[in-house]
């Protein structure tokens, strides 16, 4: 039995062909009989058939070959009905019946329609379309006079549903939003504005507004668009595989911002899974996962002066002191879900706080959409979507714009190292390992139970680089802090022998990831001058913050994890034992200028049982606070840019909890308020004294005066500016007051104490140098001159030459 669906064919015959020795041997034509609704069928004895041609009186011969890549019209219709059609434009829309014919056929597909009428604009009349398949395929024949209107898209379908009537243009005659050059660049991994093409974008076609949806899923059998505009019916809108490129597309007339949608992907194994848009700009509030159509170009930015100054001042000799923030737990309010506050309200409160404490930048822990709040945003599913926890994309744009208007830069945590396995996300996106590696030795992180991007695939690399540029473009971000860079650089990262695959040279370096990071840095710095790229990289990999032309990875700055680990280890020793660990203080200056380093006291140091910074400090309560002031003073005096996690300024006793607000009530206690004031003054002096920031990355900006006094656990050094201005720094890591000690200085004159962490203003004992001290011509510490000072207990003091 052979059955087929061939609309508009009053007579059908079938030609059976057998292949003999590679040459066709034609059989006879059998006339078929019509069953119902344009089904045609033929019964015959079992024979060996190599090819079967349906010959109709009105249609071109439509060939079905068992070895052919082109399906017959009958098969295409059956695929459409089953939801497996990859090229709906081949049968839907309008077309001439034959090249030699002037008759035109128009088809539409709506499984929920009871009747459909075709309205052609210039005819000012409608024509009822014939149902040619019971599942919802309708067609109409028109004369040649209508061709001009059809070609211009000047026709509509009027769908009579059970409870309503809907009028809509034809989505299957709309030219593609992506040109051949778009597809070519994307295939090469160099379409850096691909976010303007893939995803959901408002578009006007033939005067009608709608939304264009596009998706990369090259191994899918078919893709359907589902959403609030079609009642999530996967039969309604099959998408077109553009030129078999693996990019699927459809234009939905009358779709609009605010509409919810997903992509229903059918794999080659016939499995269906509903996916969030990888390029979607907004999503539902978790645990819901639908994407939401958004227009990111409506917000009115007022930060042109900020952006212009950023481009002019793209050097790294300015002060950079960053306040790291998790928006969901900085402050919380009753009424919102989980106490979360809107981006706009947070903008004003965080800006006021940062201005009071003189921070130059805010760094936001990931605000890309993520399903699990407890991941803090580091397990991202929506790389282009601002998380809906704190508002919509325009609210986040307002946050950043307000920061810029108040002279504060905004950095984002960005996570291109891995992504979660959630079924609605990137994992097994089209039924295959598309964004990740198929081999778990390359494609999974055992520690985090997450998947690793396949950096060797052009389109994946393009996805990530365009995402980085997207945040700079659409959100005016001033920098990206790249998470977990070490895990990207090494194939054996956190793996045992036999659990990883060497590169083609036999080494452990992830060569594809290395090239990706270079390309990322190159594009960010060339397209957005002045934007920072910051690497959280914890190994001794050389040249992370060196130019690509010099063999480096091209980052602006690298986190100094060695300084952080050594310093926190040292400061937790009881002061009586610190003389045995003096090298933990001094070792960082051996390598401090090998990279452009940032000194981090981040969220990672105050979670998972590590205790808060204050709780880490040894001794009784007085010593804990004194040690914390000492730590901050040493950090701000040490070469390198600064980053402090929220709550550090409050001297919190408790570890950070992402589900709880910071303990702001602590500021009512004078000891905690003193720490807050100290952080503000450290930032003020750091920003206003060029000696403390201009040469952070140059050995000319630092000189030891005394680094050998391990018995007294004392350090003395000088910081210099490009103009030769100097700040003398003396640190006492013991609780013993050092009266009238002599330290060497490079110049004669009067030295004024410009900061003392033991001041009573900060909660200290107020011991120090109330008046300026005069340098004498007494050589000391290999310096030509010296001064006598008093050094407070567990404190840092800074001196500057008057005048």
mmCIF file of C-alpha atoms in Angstrom, residues 245-396:
data_model
loop_
_atom_site.group_PDB
_atom_site.id
_atom_site.type_symbol
_atom_site.label_atom_id
_atom_site.label_comp_id
_atom_site.label_asym_id
_atom_site.label_seq_id
_atom_site.Cartn_x
_atom_site.Cartn_y
_atom_site.Cartn_z
ATOM 1 C CA UNK A 245 22.886 26.053 7.966
ATOM 2 C CA UNK A 246 21.661 24.825 11.328
ATOM 3 C CA UNK A 247 20.247 28.269 12.120
ATOM 4 C CA UNK A 248 16.462 28.126 12.530
ATOM 5 C CA UNK A 249 14.241 31.146 12.048
ATOM 6 C CA UNK A 250 10.669 32.401 12.014
ATOM 7 C CA UNK A 251 8.989 35.802 12.020
ATOM 8 C CA UNK A 252 5.840 36.077 14.142
ATOM 9 C CA UNK A 253 3.623 39.000 13.153
ATOM 10 C CA UNK A 254 2.100 40.886 16.081
ATOM 11 C CA UNK A 255 4.472 39.323 18.630
ATOM 12 C CA UNK A 256 5.761 41.998 21.007
ATOM 13 C CA UNK A 257 7.996 42.765 23.993
ATOM 14 C CA UNK A 258 6.731 40.984 27.064
ATOM 15 C CA UNK A 259 5.738 37.841 25.183
ATOM 16 C CA UNK A 260 7.041 34.609 26.680
ATOM 17 C CA UNK A 261 8.635 31.966 24.489
ATOM 18 C CA UNK A 262 10.795 28.856 24.241
ATOM 19 C CA UNK A 263 12.136 26.663 21.481
ATOM 20 C CA UNK A 264 10.826 23.105 21.229
ATOM 21 C CA UNK A 265 13.709 21.109 19.816
ATOM 22 C CA UNK A 266 13.125 17.675 18.289
ATOM 23 C CA UNK A 267 16.300 15.605 18.214
ATOM 24 C CA UNK A 268 17.275 13.095 15.559
ATOM 25 C CA UNK A 269 16.154 10.396 17.990
ATOM 26 C CA UNK A 270 12.683 11.904 18.111
ATOM 27 C CA UNK A 271 12.958 13.295 21.646
ATOM 28 C CA UNK A 272 11.490 16.728 22.340
ATOM 29 C CA UNK A 273 12.862 19.242 24.837
ATOM 30 C CA UNK A 274 11.829 22.840 25.472
ATOM 31 C CA UNK A 275 14.817 25.186 25.593
ATOM 32 C CA UNK A 276 15.315 28.716 26.868
ATOM 33 C CA UNK A 277 16.740 31.043 24.223
ATOM 34 C CA UNK A 278 20.569 31.083 24.561
ATOM 35 C CA UNK A 279 20.502 34.639 23.171
ATOM 36 C CA UNK A 280 17.404 35.700 25.093
ATOM 37 C CA UNK A 281 17.587 39.123 26.763
ATOM 38 C CA UNK A 282 15.251 38.351 29.666
ATOM 39 C CA UNK A 283 13.668 35.376 31.428
ATOM 40 C CA UNK A 284 10.954 34.573 33.887
ATOM 41 C CA UNK A 285 11.683 34.658 37.592
ATOM 42 C CA UNK A 286 13.120 31.269 38.595
ATOM 43 C CA UNK A 287 12.055 28.538 38.961
ATOM 44 C CA UNK A 288 10.159 29.412 35.774
ATOM 45 C CA UNK A 289 12.416 29.326 32.739
ATOM 46 C CA UNK A 290 10.701 30.879 29.697
ATOM 47 C CA UNK A 291 12.472 33.626 27.786
ATOM 48 C CA UNK A 292 10.768 37.023 27.457
ATOM 49 C CA UNK A 293 10.926 39.259 24.380
ATOM 50 C CA UNK A 294 12.725 42.508 25.273
ATOM 51 C CA UNK A 295 13.888 45.630 23.461
ATOM 52 C CA UNK A 296 17.200 46.734 24.988
ATOM 53 C CA UNK A 297 17.451 49.883 22.869
ATOM 54 C CA UNK A 298 14.677 51.863 24.563
ATOM 55 C CA UNK A 299 16.612 52.998 27.639
ATOM 56 C CA UNK A 300 17.855 56.621 27.453
ATOM 57 C CA UNK A 301 21.488 56.687 28.554
ATOM 58 C CA UNK A 302 22.986 59.872 30.001
ATOM 59 C CA UNK A 303 26.564 58.681 30.566
ATOM 60 C CA UNK A 304 28.243 59.992 27.416
ATOM 61 C CA UNK A 305 30.788 62.010 29.406
ATOM 62 C CA UNK A 306 31.714 58.952 31.463
ATOM 63 C CA UNK A 307 32.227 56.798 28.365
ATOM 64 C CA UNK A 308 34.280 59.499 26.638
ATOM 65 C CA UNK A 309 36.553 59.858 29.667
ATOM 66 C CA UNK A 310 36.904 56.091 29.913
ATOM 67 C CA UNK A 311 38.159 55.936 26.333
ATOM 68 C CA UNK A 312 40.645 58.770 26.995
ATOM 69 C CA UNK A 313 41.951 57.323 30.264
ATOM 70 C CA UNK A 314 42.409 53.698 29.329
ATOM 71 C CA UNK A 315 45.798 53.415 31.043
ATOM 72 C CA UNK A 316 46.122 51.525 34.321
ATOM 73 C CA UNK A 317 47.933 54.209 36.314
ATOM 74 C CA UNK A 318 44.766 55.494 37.995
ATOM 75 C CA UNK A 319 43.284 54.268 41.272
ATOM 76 C CA UNK A 320 41.072 51.180 41.100
ATOM 77 C CA UNK A 321 39.369 50.206 44.352
ATOM 78 C CA UNK A 322 36.449 47.840 43.860
ATOM 79 C CA UNK A 323 33.492 47.091 46.105
ATOM 80 C CA UNK A 324 32.313 43.538 45.328
ATOM 81 C CA UNK A 325 28.553 43.117 45.714
ATOM 82 C CA UNK A 326 26.007 40.324 45.679
ATOM 83 C CA UNK A 327 22.807 42.236 44.947
ATOM 84 C CA UNK A 328 20.476 39.715 46.540
ATOM 85 C CA UNK A 329 22.067 39.895 49.969
ATOM 86 C CA UNK A 330 23.547 43.400 50.176
ATOM 87 C CA UNK A 331 20.265 44.571 51.637
ATOM 88 C CA UNK A 332 16.848 42.963 51.740
ATOM 89 C CA UNK A 333 13.327 44.322 52.103
ATOM 90 C CA UNK A 334 10.069 42.739 53.124
ATOM 91 C CA UNK A 335 7.519 42.397 50.344
ATOM 92 C CA UNK A 336 9.678 41.346 47.418
ATOM 93 C CA UNK A 337 10.365 37.692 46.589
ATOM 94 C CA UNK A 338 13.032 36.473 49.012
ATOM 95 C CA UNK A 339 13.493 40.072 50.155
ATOM 96 C CA UNK A 340 15.184 41.066 46.888
ATOM 97 C CA UNK A 341 15.330 44.774 46.019
ATOM 98 C CA UNK A 342 14.903 46.276 42.552
ATOM 99 C CA UNK A 343 17.993 47.360 40.594
ATOM 100 C CA UNK A 344 16.812 50.986 40.649
ATOM 101 C CA UNK A 345 16.526 51.232 44.413
ATOM 102 C CA UNK A 346 19.814 49.389 44.831
ATOM 103 C CA UNK A 347 21.441 51.872 42.451
ATOM 104 C CA UNK A 348 20.830 54.811 44.769
ATOM 105 C CA UNK A 349 21.707 53.033 47.991
ATOM 106 C CA UNK A 350 24.865 51.334 46.689
ATOM 107 C CA UNK A 351 26.100 54.498 44.956
ATOM 108 C CA UNK A 352 25.611 56.522 48.141
ATOM 109 C CA UNK A 353 27.496 53.889 50.131
ATOM 110 C CA UNK A 354 30.370 53.689 47.639
ATOM 111 C CA UNK A 355 30.723 57.459 47.457
ATOM 112 C CA UNK A 356 30.835 57.652 51.239
ATOM 113 C CA UNK A 357 33.621 55.041 51.263
ATOM 114 C CA UNK A 358 35.400 56.451 48.168
ATOM 115 C CA UNK A 359 35.322 53.236 46.111
ATOM 116 C CA UNK A 360 36.006 53.782 42.410
ATOM 117 C CA UNK A 361 34.111 50.756 41.084
ATOM 118 C CA UNK A 362 31.360 48.310 41.941
ATOM 119 C CA UNK A 363 31.779 44.689 40.882
ATOM 120 C CA UNK A 364 28.535 42.746 40.602
ATOM 121 C CA UNK A 365 28.628 39.041 41.217
ATOM 122 C CA UNK A 366 26.951 37.410 38.196
ATOM 123 C CA UNK A 367 23.674 39.034 37.232
ATOM 124 C CA UNK A 368 23.208 36.764 34.232
ATOM 125 C CA UNK A 369 20.179 34.511 34.610
ATOM 126 C CA UNK A 370 20.733 31.380 36.683
ATOM 127 C CA UNK A 371 18.234 28.816 37.950
ATOM 128 C CA UNK A 372 19.805 28.129 41.364
ATOM 129 C CA UNK A 373 20.119 31.114 43.693
ATOM 130 C CA UNK A 374 22.613 29.222 45.840
ATOM 131 C CA UNK A 375 25.090 29.200 42.940
ATOM 132 C CA UNK A 376 25.402 33.006 43.431
ATOM 133 C CA UNK A 377 25.060 33.330 39.658
ATOM 134 C CA UNK A 378 28.115 31.252 38.754
ATOM 135 C CA UNK A 379 25.980 28.559 37.086
ATOM 136 C CA UNK A 380 24.504 30.555 34.241
ATOM 137 C CA UNK A 381 21.832 29.459 31.795
ATOM 138 C CA UNK A 382 20.963 32.869 30.300
ATOM 139 C CA UNK A 383 24.232 34.509 29.278
ATOM 140 C CA UNK A 384 22.489 37.447 27.575
ATOM 141 C CA UNK A 385 19.689 37.819 30.153
ATOM 142 C CA UNK A 386 19.866 40.084 33.190
ATOM 143 C CA UNK A 387 18.463 38.081 36.081
ATOM 144 C CA UNK A 388 14.830 38.883 36.789
ATOM 145 C CA UNK A 389 15.397 38.574 40.547
ATOM 146 C CA UNK A 390 15.999 42.310 40.828
ATOM 147 C CA UNK A 391 13.907 43.710 37.977
ATOM 148 C CA UNK A 392 14.025 43.914 34.196
ATOM 149 C CA UNK A 393 16.872 44.806 31.806
ATOM 150 C CA UNK A 394 15.958 48.487 31.778
ATOM 151 C CA UNK A 395 16.240 48.511 35.566
ATOM 152 C CA UNK A 396 19.791 47.133 35.361
#
